[in-house]
Amino acid sequence: MTRYTVDGVAMARYLVDQLPPAADDVFQRAEQGIDVIEAPTVAVSEAIWTAANKGTIADVAVDTTPNAVLRGLVNDGPVQLAPTDEQDLAVYGSLIDHHTLHDALLIANHRVRGTEAIVTADEAFAAEDTIWT
């Protein structure tokens, strides 16, 4: 079983079925219980905010509620919460000069938990193993 960390954009695009093939494969394998997708609470929060407030995701109109997004991703979906802990914050501290707050927390979560890669299109994660295309 392979474990992946996922960012907010990937989760938002999952909700509207607009992931590129490699990222979609990760989500499909997690839906089938073959692999595991983990997301720090900050990334799930970003996906909730995006879906509930933006109006569109990847040019797809979205009309939803925060609770519906949480259900679609975590309660009934393939994403497992990976809460930020003291170890994450220690690693985060070494990253804040090079990344945004959210990116640094995501990278710290990925490194501390030793996940295979980050599912993201964000070039800010270029130093990490990523999956997208």
PDB file of C-alpha atoms in Angstrom:
ATOM      1  CA  MET A   1       0.000   0.000   0.000  1.00  0.00           C
ATOM      2  CA  THR A   2       1.461   3.310  -1.107  1.00  0.00           C
ATOM      3  CA  ARG A   3       0.685   6.510   0.787  1.00  0.00           C
ATOM      4  CA  TYR A   4       0.465   9.933  -0.851  1.00  0.00           C
ATOM      5  CA  THR A   5       0.024  13.477   0.409  1.00  0.00           C
ATOM      6  CA  VAL A   6      -2.462  15.596  -1.546  1.00  0.00           C
ATOM      7  CA  ASP A   7      -2.869  19.361  -1.804  1.00  0.00           C
ATOM      8  CA  GLY A   8      -6.023  21.464  -1.822  1.00  0.00           C
ATOM      9  CA  VAL A   9      -6.081  22.045  -5.595  1.00  0.00           C
ATOM     10  CA  ALA A  10      -5.917  18.314  -6.314  1.00  0.00           C
ATOM     11  CA  MET A  11      -8.786  17.643  -3.900  1.00  0.00           C
ATOM     12  CA  ALA A  12     -10.872  20.443  -5.404  1.00  0.00           C
ATOM     13  CA  ARG A  13     -10.297  19.099  -8.918  1.00  0.00           C
ATOM     14  CA  TYR A  14     -11.148  15.584  -7.693  1.00  0.00           C
ATOM     15  CA  LEU A  15     -14.551  16.880  -6.613  1.00  0.00           C
ATOM     16  CA  VAL A  16     -15.353  17.988 -10.182  1.00  0.00           C
ATOM     17  CA  ASP A  17     -13.655  15.018 -11.876  1.00  0.00           C
ATOM     18  CA  GLN A  18     -11.027  17.225 -13.532  1.00  0.00           C
ATOM     19  CA  LEU A  19      -7.738  15.582 -12.569  1.00  0.00           C
ATOM     20  CA  PRO A  20      -5.048  14.718 -15.105  1.00  0.00           C
ATOM     21  CA  PRO A  21      -4.499  10.967 -15.622  1.00  0.00           C
ATOM     22  CA  ALA A  22      -1.625  10.350 -13.182  1.00  0.00           C
ATOM     23  CA  ALA A  23      -3.312  12.234 -10.329  1.00  0.00           C
ATOM     24  CA  ASP A  24      -6.665  10.622 -11.139  1.00  0.00           C
ATOM     25  CA  ASP A  25      -5.021   7.194 -10.928  1.00  0.00           C
ATOM     26  CA  VAL A  26      -3.844   7.944  -7.374  1.00  0.00           C
ATOM     27  CA  PHE A  27      -7.383   8.908  -6.346  1.00  0.00           C
ATOM     28  CA  GLN A  28      -8.905   5.854  -8.054  1.00  0.00           C
ATOM     29  CA  ARG A  29      -6.463   3.533  -6.283  1.00  0.00           C
ATOM     30  CA  ALA A  30      -7.361   5.181  -2.963  1.00  0.00           C
ATOM     31  CA  GLU A  31     -11.089   4.802  -3.693  1.00  0.00           C
ATOM     32  CA  GLN A  32     -10.460   1.083  -4.234  1.00  0.00           C
ATOM     33  CA  GLY A  33      -8.489   0.793  -0.976  1.00  0.00           C
ATOM     34  CA  ILE A  34      -5.272  -0.089  -2.803  1.00  0.00           C
ATOM     35  CA  ASP A  35      -3.398   3.063  -1.791  1.00  0.00           C
ATOM     36  CA  VAL A  36      -3.898   5.807   0.794  1.00  0.00           C
ATOM     37  CA  ILE A  37      -4.300   9.547   0.297  1.00  0.00           C
ATOM     38  CA  GLU A  38      -3.435  11.713   3.281  1.00  0.00           C
ATOM     39  CA  ALA A  39      -4.020  15.430   3.590  1.00  0.00           C
ATOM     40  CA  PRO A  40      -3.083  17.797   6.369  1.00  0.00           C
ATOM     41  CA  THR A  41      -6.013  19.713   7.766  1.00  0.00           C
ATOM     42  CA  VAL A  42      -4.738  22.939   6.164  1.00  0.00           C
ATOM     43  CA  ALA A  43      -4.993  21.346   2.690  1.00  0.00           C
ATOM     44  CA  VAL A  44      -8.500  20.002   3.333  1.00  0.00           C
ATOM     45  CA  SER A  45      -9.452  23.470   4.566  1.00  0.00           C
ATOM     46  CA  GLU A  46      -8.180  24.987   1.312  1.00  0.00           C
ATOM     47  CA  ALA A  47     -10.224  22.511  -0.745  1.00  0.00           C
ATOM     48  CA  ILE A  48     -13.335  23.269   1.299  1.00  0.00           C
ATOM     49  CA  TRP A  49     -12.840  27.021   0.902  1.00  0.00           C
ATOM     50  CA  THR A  50     -12.210  26.722  -2.838  1.00  0.00           C
ATOM     51  CA  ALA A  51     -15.249  24.545  -3.528  1.00  0.00           C
ATOM     52  CA  ALA A  52     -17.595  26.558  -1.324  1.00  0.00           C
ATOM     53  CA  ASN A  53     -16.469  30.045  -2.379  1.00  0.00           C
ATOM     54  CA  LYS A  54     -14.905  30.140  -5.845  1.00  0.00           C
ATOM     55  CA  GLY A  55     -17.968  29.237  -7.917  1.00  0.00           C
ATOM     56  CA  THR A  56     -15.875  27.297 -10.452  1.00  0.00           C
ATOM     57  CA  ILE A  57     -13.119  24.705 -10.305  1.00  0.00           C
ATOM     58  CA  ALA A  58     -11.213  23.936 -13.506  1.00  0.00           C
ATOM     59  CA  ASP A  59     -13.954  25.749 -15.469  1.00  0.00           C
ATOM     60  CA  VAL A  60     -16.687  23.591 -13.887  1.00  0.00           C
ATOM     61  CA  ALA A  61     -19.456  25.446 -12.040  1.00  0.00           C
ATOM     62  CA  VAL A  62     -19.657  24.452  -8.384  1.00  0.00           C
ATOM     63  CA  ASP A  63     -22.487  25.094  -5.947  1.00  0.00           C
ATOM     64  CA  THR A  64     -21.849  23.288  -2.678  1.00  0.00           C
ATOM     65  CA  THR A  65     -21.479  23.694   1.073  1.00  0.00           C
ATOM     66  CA  PRO A  66     -18.443  23.197   3.286  1.00  0.00           C
ATOM     67  CA  ASN A  67     -20.044  20.141   4.907  1.00  0.00           C
ATOM     68  CA  ALA A  68     -20.790  18.564   1.519  1.00  0.00           C
ATOM     69  CA  VAL A  69     -17.153  19.037   0.497  1.00  0.00           C
ATOM     70  CA  LEU A  70     -15.921  17.493   3.743  1.00  0.00           C
ATOM     71  CA  ARG A  71     -18.232  14.512   3.187  1.00  0.00           C
ATOM     72  CA  GLY A  72     -17.110  14.127  -0.430  1.00  0.00           C
ATOM     73  CA  LEU A  73     -13.435  14.181   0.448  1.00  0.00           C
ATOM     74  CA  VAL A  74     -13.092  12.672   3.916  1.00  0.00           C
ATOM     75  CA  ASN A  75     -16.270  11.135   5.329  1.00  0.00           C
ATOM     76  CA  ASP A  76     -17.367   9.343   2.137  1.00  0.00           C
ATOM     77  CA  GLY A  77     -14.276   9.993   0.025  1.00  0.00           C
ATOM     78  CA  PRO A  78     -10.755   8.642  -0.284  1.00  0.00           C
ATOM     79  CA  VAL A  79      -8.904  11.255   1.775  1.00  0.00           C
ATOM     80  CA  GLN A  80      -7.617  10.578   5.281  1.00  0.00           C
ATOM     81  CA  LEU A  81      -6.863  13.517   7.554  1.00  0.00           C
ATOM     82  CA  ALA A  82      -3.250  13.841   8.651  1.00  0.00           C
ATOM     83  CA  PRO A  83      -3.405  16.399  11.452  1.00  0.00           C
ATOM     84  CA  THR A  84      -0.433  18.660  12.000  1.00  0.00           C
ATOM     85  CA  ASP A  85       1.549  17.699  15.069  1.00  0.00           C
ATOM     86  CA  GLU A  86       4.682  18.890  16.895  1.00  0.00           C
ATOM     87  CA  GLN A  87       7.004  17.084  14.467  1.00  0.00           C
ATOM     88  CA  ASP A  88       5.306  18.732  11.489  1.00  0.00           C
ATOM     89  CA  LEU A  89       5.725  22.128  13.119  1.00  0.00           C
ATOM     90  CA  ALA A  90       9.441  21.520  13.736  1.00  0.00           C
ATOM     91  CA  VAL A  91       9.985  20.685  10.047  1.00  0.00           C
ATOM     92  CA  TYR A  92       7.667  23.548   9.049  1.00  0.00           C
ATOM     93  CA  GLY A  93       9.971  25.948  10.897  1.00  0.00           C
ATOM     94  CA  SER A  94      12.827  25.029   8.576  1.00  0.00           C
ATOM     95  CA  LEU A  95      10.675  25.666   5.488  1.00  0.00           C
ATOM     96  CA  ILE A  96       8.971  29.006   6.190  1.00  0.00           C
ATOM     97  CA  ASP A  97      11.742  31.090   4.640  1.00  0.00           C
ATOM     98  CA  HIS A  98      11.281  29.288   1.313  1.00  0.00           C
ATOM     99  CA  HIS A  99       7.545  28.550   1.056  1.00  0.00           C
ATOM    100  CA  THR A 100       4.139  30.024   1.847  1.00  0.00           C
ATOM    101  CA  LEU A 101       2.536  29.028   5.140  1.00  0.00           C
ATOM    102  CA  HIS A 102       0.250  26.445   3.493  1.00  0.00           C
ATOM    103  CA  ASP A 103       2.947  24.980   1.241  1.00  0.00           C
ATOM    104  CA  ALA A 104       5.404  24.658   4.122  1.00  0.00           C
ATOM    105  CA  LEU A 105       2.820  22.828   6.243  1.00  0.00           C
ATOM    106  CA  LEU A 106       2.010  20.455   3.381  1.00  0.00           C
ATOM    107  CA  ILE A 107       5.676  19.683   2.698  1.00  0.00           C
ATOM    108  CA  ALA A 108       6.342  19.177   6.413  1.00  0.00           C
ATOM    109  CA  ASN A 109       3.396  16.781   6.668  1.00  0.00           C
ATOM    110  CA  HIS A 110       4.670  14.839   3.633  1.00  0.00           C
ATOM    111  CA  ARG A 111       8.217  14.599   4.993  1.00  0.00           C
ATOM    112  CA  VAL A 112       7.250  13.671   8.551  1.00  0.00           C
ATOM    113  CA  ARG A 113       4.879  10.927   7.409  1.00  0.00           C
ATOM    114  CA  GLY A 114       7.230   9.691   4.691  1.00  0.00           C
ATOM    115  CA  THR A 115       4.591   9.575   1.966  1.00  0.00           C
ATOM    116  CA  GLU A 116       5.633   8.530  -1.542  1.00  0.00           C
ATOM    117  CA  ALA A 117       4.856  11.846  -3.252  1.00  0.00           C
ATOM    118  CA  ILE A 118       2.700  14.956  -3.160  1.00  0.00           C
ATOM    119  CA  VAL A 119      -0.211  15.003  -5.611  1.00  0.00           C
ATOM    120  CA  THR A 120      -0.033  18.584  -6.873  1.00  0.00           C
ATOM    121  CA  ALA A 121       0.374  20.777  -9.936  1.00  0.00           C
ATOM    122  CA  ASP A 122       2.122  23.440  -7.862  1.00  0.00           C
ATOM    123  CA  GLU A 123       5.663  24.115  -9.041  1.00  0.00           C
ATOM    124  CA  ALA A 124       6.570  25.294  -5.544  1.00  0.00           C
ATOM    125  CA  PHE A 125       6.907  21.617  -4.643  1.00  0.00           C
ATOM    126  CA  ALA A 126       9.544  20.950  -7.340  1.00  0.00           C
ATOM    127  CA  ALA A 127      12.116  19.829  -4.750  1.00  0.00           C
ATOM    128  CA  GLU A 128       9.722  17.080  -3.601  1.00  0.00           C
ATOM    129  CA  ASP A 129       8.497  13.999  -5.451  1.00  0.00           C
ATOM    130  CA  THR A 130       5.213  15.007  -7.088  1.00  0.00           C
ATOM    131  CA  ILE A 131       2.498  13.447  -9.211  1.00  0.00           C
ATOM    132  CA  TRP A 132       0.183  15.355 -11.536  1.00  0.00           C
ATOM    133  CA  THR A 133       0.226  14.782 -15.323  1.00  0.00           C
TER     134      THR A 133
END
